[in-house]
Amino acid sequence: MKMLSSARLSGAVAMIALFAMAGSSLGQQQAPSLDADVASGALPAVADRLPKNPLVITPFESVGTYGGTWRSALRGGLDNAWIGRTVAYDGLVRYDREWKEIIPNLAESWEVSDDARTYTFKLREGLKWNNGTPFTSADIAFAVEVMSEPTYGGGTFIKQPNKVTVDVIDDTTFSLVFEEPNGLIMDELASINGFTVVSLSKDYCSQFYPKYNPDAVANAKAAGFETWEAHMGNRCSWATETIRWANPDLPMMNAWMIDEPLTGDATRTTFKRNPYYWKVDTEGNQLPYIDRLEMRVSDSLEEITLMALNGEIDFQDRHIATVANQPLFFDGQEAGDYRLGPNVPSSMNTLMLQFNLNHIDPKRRALFESKDFRIGVSHLLDREEIIDVVFTGQGEPFQAAPRPESPFYDEEMAKQYTEYDVEAADAAFQAAGLTRSGDFYTFADGSPLVVTIDMISSFKSEWVDMMELIQLQLEAGGLDIELNNIDRTLYYDKRVVGDYDAQIWQGDGGLDVIQEPRYYMAANDESVWAYRWAQHFQGSRPEIAEAPPAWAQEQMDLYTAIRAEGDPAKRNDMMKQILAIAKENFPVIGISLPGEGYYIAKNNVRNIADSMLHAYLYPTPAPYDPFQWYFGDK
């Protein structure tokens, strides 16, 4: 499998169009569940609900049939990622089903200026929000305008130092204009993050914004909110934030819209078909095929697992498709009337061990900054034992490095320091300035060294077993380890303070190497190993930002150049330089390459891809078009 980091653009200016013949030449059909509303006049005819040229989707296997409810589950009321992966992947553009190219979506075409500063998009004519109001360039401009407010929205590309404005040309044509070149914006817009700029209806959401409604502040206070930002966030939450799914009145452009909202005490949330959805199949049938989505809300993994075993889940991989559950699900296929399909993970590691190179304690900072110390830790890890015990032999020893399927794969980088070698570890620790006194190493001055590793056991069940083994292995090799299982909120809060020894997380960035470089360089808030260097790079949190050493600054300069480069080949060359620097400086420690994952699907759900690439930025299963899934014969 060959992975490309961005869309292939032809020349300095690219114009991409898809299915120009769509829509008007096809007979247009609708779901029978909408017939009564059309007959009564509550809804316009399907031809009047669709845009002039709806996006034509080729079904994976066959043209489907209408009806049915897709059942899945959320792990508690904050599990917005599963909704993002199933409902909310409909931005201006999107990735294709192979994650190789960026293709049209709400935008039917686009042009890129020679200097990669101006991106001009052409929307489909006649697009409508699910309430029937027009979706136009003004909605894009409104979203960018509101999220440019320092006090509203999150850290999207809109808030990055490379400021963006919107030039509205007409109802269907607009330009994103950046102060500096932005060679990565198309990948941002094609990822799950692209939903941000299409998530706010100006017609509805402007009522909460003082610029358009002088009473917005007073209305917010009357509704029980201290500020208009809090009120607007409650009613018009940006992107895929959980609260977004609590307001059925909030207009959407997705295949399904809110039916039963996701409130704090909800035991389920449901979505129903959007009658104004703007995609059709190759025979002109308006999508989606499936009428409804029903998501059970439960904090119990055991309950969700049992639901799947009993055939009460139609498709899911999130949370329950674990290594530990795989034999159970495999044996239960016949009784549960479901099948298992392969997921190829984009992550490159089962667990990343990140020592805090920016520790506020000078002595610990000096130790963790030492490459020799990190090499010593890596050599004390018996990765084969971890793979055998926790992952039943699936996977292989692996560092923070692109996956073998990636064009950036470097076997030497992936395998360095993965040998279990106690003598090599001892030599490295001595080079780092540690001394051995009794059972454990100490600082050079003889003071004790106890390393605390923060973890969130509830996030991944296998992390408990992995960390208990890692603790035993490191302590057998002379490092005194304390495991600290904490709440996720505190986990993130500690990063700002800087008073932590190490944290763990999963190994993102195996296939989406350029888009997710957190372990290769101090790129963002998830670069926990150098959080304060990352703040310097991002231009955020200046009160704690620290200038990095020369090697890390060189990476930052290269990545800044990547963002400004419009040529994908040149971007790839610069990313290889960043990876080479990471390989030399070895900032984080990996455990193992994840084995192949899996999904669970009922036997009667059709048009599901046989194998899926699995990622967050490529929000599986959404790029495989669940709106063309249907219930058919087994």
XYZ file of C-alpha atoms in Angstrom:
634
model
C 0.000 0.000 0.000
C 1.435 3.351 -1.001
C 0.444 6.323 1.105
C 0.521 9.921 -0.093
C 0.693 12.805 2.369
C -1.435 15.173 0.317
C -3.445 15.571 -2.845
C -1.650 15.439 -6.175
C -1.914 18.855 -7.734
C -1.267 19.383 -11.430
C 1.067 22.372 -11.817
C 1.065 25.445 -9.607
C -2.672 25.948 -10.063
C -4.960 22.979 -9.546
C -8.566 22.660 -10.595
C -10.260 19.474 -9.510
C -13.806 18.567 -10.446
C -15.703 15.317 -10.034
C -18.829 13.977 -11.661
C -19.583 17.105 -13.661
C -22.397 15.240 -15.313
C -24.030 14.446 -11.992
C -27.535 14.897 -10.785
C -29.638 16.478 -13.500
C -29.318 13.552 -15.911
C -30.229 10.970 -13.276
C -33.678 9.986 -12.103
C -33.984 11.207 -8.534
C -35.527 8.948 -5.904
C -35.976 9.419 -2.174
C -36.400 7.258 0.917
C -39.999 6.045 1.373
C -39.939 7.436 4.924
C -40.030 10.926 3.396
C -42.972 10.302 1.052
C -45.680 11.386 3.484
C -43.938 14.693 4.272
C -43.553 15.447 0.576
C -47.182 14.537 -0.129
C -48.401 16.808 2.689
C -46.210 19.697 1.573
C -44.066 19.613 4.713
C -41.088 18.893 2.480
C -40.343 19.976 -1.105
C -39.937 17.324 -3.778
C -36.563 15.588 -3.827
C -35.500 17.435 -6.977
C -35.999 20.730 -5.136
C -34.073 19.551 -2.085
C -30.959 18.465 -3.945
C -28.330 20.833 -5.327
C -28.069 21.418 -9.057
C -25.262 18.858 -9.292
C -25.409 16.497 -6.309
C -22.286 14.523 -5.569
C -22.609 11.092 -7.164
C -21.250 8.279 -5.008
C -20.388 4.889 -6.477
C -21.560 2.206 -4.022
C -18.852 -0.129 -2.797
C -20.681 -3.301 -3.891
C -24.111 -2.424 -5.212
C -26.904 0.119 -5.233
C -28.675 -0.261 -1.906
C -32.166 -0.199 -0.507
C -33.675 2.255 1.957
C -34.487 1.688 5.605
C -33.264 0.356 8.910
C -31.451 1.574 12.020
C -27.697 1.350 12.500
C -27.070 0.443 16.134
C -23.784 1.250 17.895
C -22.682 2.590 21.283
C -20.886 5.465 22.960
C -18.657 4.977 25.968
C -20.277 7.600 28.138
C -21.710 10.973 27.239
C -18.384 12.525 26.221
C -17.581 10.053 23.453
C -17.850 12.613 20.650
C -15.123 10.930 18.570
C -17.448 8.090 17.533
C -20.040 10.617 16.370
C -17.307 12.437 14.484
C -16.284 9.177 12.822
C -19.823 8.256 11.769
C -21.853 11.442 11.346
C -19.634 14.486 10.956
C -17.201 13.853 8.092
C -18.587 16.264 5.491
C -16.254 19.173 4.879
C -15.465 21.182 1.785
C -13.261 18.343 0.556
C -12.472 14.839 1.748
C -10.053 11.951 1.312
C -10.849 9.107 -1.051
C -11.404 5.542 0.155
C -7.693 4.724 -0.229
C -6.383 7.802 1.625
C -4.372 8.736 -1.435
C -6.087 11.791 -2.867
C -8.192 14.746 -1.816
C -11.485 14.806 -3.679
C -14.484 17.183 -3.905
C -17.280 17.187 -1.374
C -19.349 20.286 -0.522
C -16.957 22.113 -2.816
C -17.193 20.785 -6.362
C -13.851 22.309 -7.388
C -11.025 24.529 -6.200
C -8.016 26.491 -7.379
C -4.721 27.102 -5.605
C -2.608 30.183 -6.267
C 1.027 29.854 -7.297
C 2.200 31.077 -3.887
C -0.101 28.685 -1.944
C -1.708 31.627 -0.143
C -5.111 31.793 -1.840
C -7.461 28.818 -2.114
C -10.609 29.507 -4.134
C -13.509 27.081 -3.741
C -16.657 26.602 -5.794
C -19.583 25.218 -3.772
C -22.288 23.095 -5.320
C -25.144 25.307 -6.404
C -28.320 24.849 -4.368
C -26.861 23.247 -1.225
C -29.169 23.446 1.792
C -28.821 22.928 5.533
C -31.037 20.223 6.985
C -33.685 22.877 7.811
C -33.910 23.900 4.151
C -32.050 27.233 4.369
C -29.319 27.781 1.748
C -25.737 26.834 2.497
C -23.538 29.502 0.903
C -20.139 31.185 1.007
C -21.522 33.466 3.725
C -21.650 30.490 6.102
C -17.952 29.807 5.574
C -17.091 33.466 6.130
C -19.224 33.510 9.286
C -17.533 30.420 10.729
C -14.060 31.858 10.156
C -15.125 35.230 11.538
C -16.564 33.802 14.760
C -13.738 31.360 15.354
C -11.214 34.134 14.823
C -12.551 35.569 18.084
C -9.873 34.837 20.724
C -12.553 33.793 23.216
C -14.534 31.432 20.985
C -13.730 28.055 19.540
C -10.644 25.916 19.830
C -7.187 25.692 18.342
C -8.059 25.235 14.691
C -6.018 26.479 11.742
C -8.122 29.642 11.964
C -6.306 30.604 15.170
C -2.802 29.778 13.987
C -0.296 32.629 13.507
C -0.737 32.350 9.731
C -3.984 34.304 9.797
C -6.749 33.532 7.323
C -9.548 35.691 5.962
C -12.446 34.843 3.665
C -13.085 36.677 0.425
C -16.711 36.050 -0.571
C -16.984 36.291 -4.353
C -20.587 35.155 -4.692
C -22.988 32.721 -3.025
C -21.070 29.692 -4.261
C -17.529 31.029 -4.643
C -15.121 32.161 -1.955
C -11.400 32.260 -1.217
C -9.455 31.382 1.895
C -6.625 33.918 1.911
C -3.631 33.340 4.191
C -1.063 35.909 5.257
C 1.704 33.413 4.511
C 1.787 30.373 2.184
C -0.076 27.371 3.567
C 0.873 24.175 1.789
C -0.904 21.887 4.266
C -4.349 23.434 4.384
C -5.925 21.003 1.914
C -4.942 18.079 4.136
C -6.403 19.928 7.116
C -9.660 20.529 5.274
C -9.806 16.905 4.083
C -9.312 15.529 7.595
C -11.896 15.342 10.362
C -10.826 18.896 11.268
C -12.289 20.176 8.012
C -15.755 19.957 9.539
C -14.979 23.103 11.530
C -15.451 25.632 8.724
C -18.767 24.128 7.602
C -20.268 23.641 11.061
C -21.974 26.995 11.686
C -25.086 28.262 9.921
C -24.998 32.057 9.791
C -28.782 32.180 9.540
C -29.151 30.339 12.866
C -25.961 31.046 14.810
C -25.664 34.777 14.172
C -28.430 35.345 16.754
C -25.889 34.489 19.487
C -23.131 36.797 18.173
C -23.174 40.460 19.312
C -21.885 41.693 15.967
C -25.138 40.587 14.330
C -27.501 40.730 17.303
C -27.139 43.676 19.733
C -29.189 41.717 22.282
C -26.866 38.683 22.251
C -25.182 39.492 25.574
C -28.480 40.195 27.327
C -30.013 37.069 25.826
C -27.087 35.011 27.073
C -27.530 36.238 30.630
C -31.284 35.662 30.445
C -30.578 32.089 29.393
C -28.274 31.594 32.388
C -24.901 32.128 30.727
C -22.268 34.603 31.883
C -21.066 35.480 28.373
C -22.285 35.365 24.805
C -19.412 32.980 24.034
C -20.719 30.459 26.551
C -24.254 30.792 25.194
C -23.119 30.425 21.600
C -20.906 27.479 22.510
C -23.925 25.799 24.043
C -26.153 26.398 21.028
C -23.602 26.476 18.188
C -20.640 24.457 19.350
C -17.936 24.354 16.708
C -16.626 21.159 15.062
C -17.402 17.832 16.756
C -17.471 18.923 20.411
C -19.867 16.858 22.528
C -22.256 19.703 23.274
C -22.847 20.128 19.541
C -24.968 16.992 19.592
C -27.256 18.317 22.346
C -29.094 20.892 20.209
C -31.556 19.459 17.646
C -32.168 22.981 16.304
C -28.571 23.398 15.149
C -28.516 23.082 11.336
C -26.245 20.455 9.804
C -25.005 19.319 6.407
C -24.479 15.673 7.324
C -26.312 12.585 6.142
C -28.040 12.246 9.504
C -29.219 14.961 11.883
C -29.979 14.991 15.605
C -33.180 13.302 16.709
C -32.691 12.483 20.401
C -29.947 14.810 21.707
C -26.860 13.726 23.630
C -27.589 15.288 27.014
C -25.721 14.758 30.260
C -28.106 12.081 31.509
C -28.891 10.455 28.158
C -28.826 6.674 27.907
C -28.973 6.873 24.148
C -28.754 9.384 21.341
C -30.314 9.000 17.904
C -29.954 10.571 14.482
C -32.420 10.561 11.600
C -31.899 11.073 7.885
C -31.301 14.574 6.578
C -33.937 15.141 3.868
C -31.711 17.759 2.235
C -28.598 15.597 2.003
C -26.759 16.428 -1.186
C -25.355 13.084 -2.326
C -26.921 10.468 -4.598
C -25.902 7.050 -5.830
C -25.170 6.158 -9.454
C -28.885 5.637 -10.151
C -29.885 9.020 -8.720
C -31.196 7.743 -5.377
C -30.780 10.328 -2.639
C -28.514 9.128 0.156
C -28.291 7.937 2.880
C -29.838 4.513 2.524
C -30.087 3.886 6.290
C -32.923 5.803 7.992
C -31.606 6.141 11.543
C -28.578 5.822 13.810
C -29.086 4.730 17.409
C -26.185 4.946 19.859
C -26.455 3.408 23.301
C -24.691 5.618 25.884
C -22.965 3.487 28.509
C -19.881 3.792 30.703
C -19.639 0.012 30.804
C -17.351 -1.640 28.267
C -18.733 -4.975 29.395
C -22.260 -3.909 28.438
C -21.169 -2.698 24.986
C -19.142 -5.863 24.428
C -22.128 -8.006 25.384
C -24.340 -6.009 23.000
C -21.966 -6.846 20.142
C -21.797 -10.516 21.090
C -25.602 -10.630 21.160
C -25.859 -9.133 17.682
C -27.220 -5.823 19.002
C -24.562 -3.703 17.273
C -24.618 -3.361 13.493
C -21.173 -1.828 13.071
C -18.526 -0.692 15.545
C -14.820 -0.844 16.201
C -14.297 1.864 18.796
C -13.557 0.756 22.381
C -14.612 -2.877 22.102
C -12.396 -4.146 19.245
C -9.479 -4.861 21.578
C -6.824 -7.559 21.456
C -8.285 -9.135 24.591
C -11.771 -9.292 23.066
C -10.710 -10.618 19.673
C -10.875 -14.366 20.507
C -14.257 -13.799 22.150
C -15.657 -11.970 19.140
C -14.123 -14.470 16.725
C -15.778 -17.412 18.457
C -19.120 -15.585 18.730
C -19.593 -14.725 15.048
C -22.142 -17.425 14.232
C -24.234 -16.942 17.366
C -24.196 -13.145 17.041
C -24.748 -13.189 13.267
C -21.864 -10.792 12.657
C -18.482 -10.796 10.933
C -15.059 -9.373 11.696
C -13.200 -7.268 9.151
C -9.617 -5.971 9.213
C -8.621 -2.450 10.233
C -5.108 -1.357 9.302
C -4.139 1.134 12.027
C -2.459 4.403 11.139
C -0.760 4.447 14.530
C 2.823 3.270 14.644
C 2.984 2.202 18.258
C 0.964 0.531 20.970
C 2.430 2.861 23.591
C 4.739 5.873 23.594
C 6.818 6.516 26.708
C 7.533 10.250 26.883
C 9.997 11.568 29.443
C 9.572 15.264 30.185
C 12.548 17.049 28.634
C 11.103 20.347 29.929
C 10.772 19.295 33.571
C 10.686 22.262 35.969
C 13.123 20.449 38.282
C 16.613 21.164 36.842
C 18.134 17.847 37.916
C 15.351 15.783 36.402
C 15.323 17.931 33.272
C 19.043 17.315 32.761
C 18.539 13.572 33.161
C 15.536 13.275 30.869
C 17.199 15.509 28.262
C 20.059 13.025 28.094
C 19.757 10.817 25.027
C 21.850 8.226 26.880
C 19.206 7.972 29.603
C 16.472 7.333 27.041
C 18.660 4.755 25.280
C 19.211 3.000 28.602
C 15.483 2.840 29.312
C 14.807 1.497 25.832
C 17.356 -1.300 26.229
C 15.751 -2.417 29.512
C 12.413 -3.059 27.824
C 11.803 -6.677 26.866
C 9.440 -5.877 24.038
C 9.032 -9.486 22.935
C 7.671 -10.369 26.372
C 5.191 -7.484 26.199
C 4.076 -8.501 22.697
C 3.626 -12.139 23.714
C 1.852 -11.503 27.015
C -0.352 -8.527 26.153
C -0.865 -8.852 22.394
C -0.757 -12.646 21.988
C 2.260 -12.359 19.732
C 0.823 -9.734 17.403
C 3.196 -6.941 16.433
C 6.942 -6.375 16.514
C 9.374 -4.209 18.498
C 9.135 -0.670 17.151
C 10.198 2.865 18.015
C 8.560 6.163 17.092
C 8.834 5.835 13.331
C 6.554 5.774 10.277
C 4.821 2.463 9.627
C 6.226 -0.009 7.064
C 3.359 0.898 4.687
C 4.443 4.555 4.683
C 6.742 6.037 2.012
C 8.655 7.556 4.962
C 9.471 4.149 6.484
C 13.043 3.826 7.801
C 13.791 0.386 9.233
C 16.876 1.577 11.084
C 14.877 4.330 12.783
C 12.096 1.906 13.686
C 14.418 -0.687 15.197
C 17.135 1.329 16.930
C 17.673 0.553 20.629
C 14.918 -2.085 20.656
C 17.230 -4.924 21.731
C 16.746 -6.114 25.293
C 20.296 -5.584 26.586
C 20.942 -4.977 30.293
C 24.657 -4.319 29.789
C 24.006 -1.725 27.084
C 21.443 -0.102 29.372
C 23.953 0.095 32.240
C 26.565 1.720 29.994
C 24.022 4.248 28.781
C 22.877 5.106 32.317
C 26.457 5.653 33.426
C 27.001 7.937 30.422
C 23.884 9.844 31.527
C 25.472 10.421 34.965
C 23.596 7.839 37.028
C 25.273 5.579 39.565
C 24.146 2.185 40.832
C 23.654 1.927 44.563
C 22.045 -1.289 45.720
C 18.973 -2.295 43.780
C 18.445 0.997 41.985
C 20.271 3.738 40.154
C 20.655 7.105 41.859
C 21.627 10.574 40.745
C 25.369 11.236 40.656
C 25.180 12.963 44.060
C 23.676 9.818 45.588
C 20.153 11.170 45.952
C 17.443 8.617 45.134
C 15.804 8.484 41.740
C 12.153 7.451 41.555
C 10.542 7.991 38.148
C 6.767 8.489 38.126
C 4.923 7.585 34.942
C 1.426 9.043 34.496
C -1.206 6.914 32.774
C -4.953 6.763 32.144
C -5.894 3.119 32.492
C -9.484 3.718 31.412
C -8.429 4.935 27.967
C -6.946 1.642 26.797
C -7.426 -1.495 28.833
C -4.163 -3.058 27.611
C -2.143 -0.160 29.023
C -2.553 -1.539 32.544
C -0.948 -4.860 31.606
C 1.726 -3.135 29.520
C 2.714 -0.680 32.226
C 2.821 -3.323 34.942
C 5.222 -5.344 32.794
C 7.268 -2.253 31.953
C 7.484 -1.385 35.643
C 8.760 -4.879 36.467
C 11.278 -4.823 33.608
C 12.670 -1.386 34.462
C 12.886 -2.148 38.171
C 14.667 -5.428 37.432
C 17.174 -3.344 35.471
C 17.684 -0.849 38.290
C 15.174 1.957 37.702
C 12.713 2.602 40.526
C 9.331 3.206 38.839
C 6.044 4.452 40.258
C 2.867 4.198 38.172
C 0.386 7.035 38.610
C -3.086 6.291 37.255
C -4.923 9.624 37.054
C -7.992 11.334 35.614
C -7.733 12.594 32.046
C -8.359 16.221 33.019
C -5.461 16.193 35.490
C -3.378 14.361 32.913
C -3.639 17.363 30.598
C -3.414 20.001 33.334
C -0.014 18.672 34.457
C 1.486 19.417 31.062
C 1.085 23.151 31.521
C 2.677 23.093 34.972
C 5.602 20.955 33.794
C 5.957 19.000 37.042
C 5.754 15.449 35.703
C 8.386 12.837 34.918
C 6.749 10.943 32.076
C 3.424 10.236 30.414
C 2.242 7.597 27.975
C -0.052 7.694 24.962
C -0.707 5.792 21.769
C 1.619 6.165 18.785
C -0.129 8.478 16.326
C 1.630 9.460 13.105
C 2.390 6.103 11.497
C 0.723 6.866 8.163
C -0.300 10.512 8.611
C 3.337 11.433 9.135
C 3.296 15.064 8.001
C -0.117 15.779 9.437
C 0.692 14.275 12.872
C 4.399 14.773 13.738
C 3.945 15.005 17.521
C 6.547 12.321 18.318
C 9.061 13.316 15.673
C 9.294 16.962 16.722
C 7.864 19.312 19.353
C 4.893 20.122 17.154
C 1.807 20.611 19.305
C 0.189 20.139 22.707
C 0.414 16.364 22.292
C 4.224 16.563 22.183
C 4.255 15.893 25.913
C 7.977 15.122 25.895
C 8.724 18.802 25.093
C 5.525 20.680 25.855
C 7.240 24.028 26.406
C 9.222 23.813 23.186
C 5.929 23.108 21.422
C 4.429 26.285 22.879
C 7.386 28.192 21.415
C 6.697 26.627 18.020
C 2.956 27.220 18.116
C 3.221 30.776 19.403
C 0.772 29.924 22.174
C 1.153 30.059 25.970
C 4.076 32.528 25.851
C 4.235 32.512 29.643
C 5.704 28.985 29.596
C 7.180 28.781 26.082
C 10.871 27.929 25.908
C 13.285 28.209 23.009
C 14.442 24.708 22.024
C 17.983 23.484 21.342
C 19.414 23.801 17.838
C 18.294 20.386 16.583
C 14.686 20.931 17.640
C 14.667 24.460 16.212
C 15.940 23.088 12.906
C 12.956 20.741 12.813
C 10.600 23.634 13.514
C 12.141 25.696 10.726
C 11.729 22.784 8.327
C 8.109 22.260 9.308
C 7.406 25.962 8.884
C 8.849 25.620 5.385
C 6.633 22.584 4.770
C 3.575 24.644 5.617
C 4.659 27.260 3.093
C 5.461 24.804 0.291
C 2.893 24.014 -2.375
C 4.836 21.146 -3.981
C 4.086 17.798 -2.248
C 7.419 16.287 -3.360
C 9.353 19.124 -1.724
C 7.258 18.806 1.421
C 8.083 15.108 1.584
C 11.812 15.814 1.240
C 11.687 18.273 4.137
C 9.724 15.803 6.263
C 12.444 13.226 5.663
C 14.948 15.706 7.066
C 12.770 16.173 10.166
C 12.628 12.404 10.603
C 16.390 12.090 10.228
C 16.876 14.607 13.036
C 14.377 12.697 15.191
C 16.216 9.478 14.481
C 19.505 11.017 15.605
C 18.147 12.618 18.781
C 15.710 9.853 19.828
C 13.282 12.024 21.869
C 10.656 9.379 22.748
C 10.516 5.627 23.309
C 8.169 3.214 21.574
C 7.183 -0.345 22.439
C 5.690 -2.217 19.498
C 4.066 -1.864 16.096
C 0.328 -2.495 16.516
C -1.034 -5.647 15.006
C -3.937 -5.533 12.599
C -7.142 -4.276 14.162
C -10.684 -5.297 13.326
C -14.241 -4.078 13.098
C -17.512 -5.851 13.929
C -20.347 -5.756 11.392
C -23.665 -7.560 11.226
C -23.835 -9.948 8.300
C -26.712 -8.099 6.664
C -24.943 -4.714 6.497
C -23.741 -4.261 2.921
C -21.326 -1.939 1.098
C -18.779 -2.007 3.938
C -15.196 -2.063 2.673
C -13.467 -5.402 3.116
C -10.488 -3.731 4.815
C -10.186 -0.227 6.267
C -7.349 2.118 7.088
C -7.937 3.302 10.613
C -7.025 6.757 11.909
C -8.377 9.843 13.626
C -7.487 12.456 11.003
C -8.821 9.943 8.466
C -11.829 9.271 10.670
C -12.656 5.654 10.012
C -15.251 4.526 9.055
C -16.477 7.867 7.638
C -14.203 7.961 4.540
C -15.724 4.617 3.540
C -19.084 6.340 3.101
C -21.479 4.889 5.695
C -24.266 6.822 3.960
C -24.085 4.188 1.181
C -24.217 1.254 3.605
C -27.535 -0.574 3.658
C -29.304 -3.549 5.160
C -29.651 -6.363 2.661
C -29.285 -10.114 2.402
C -26.662 -11.838 4.524
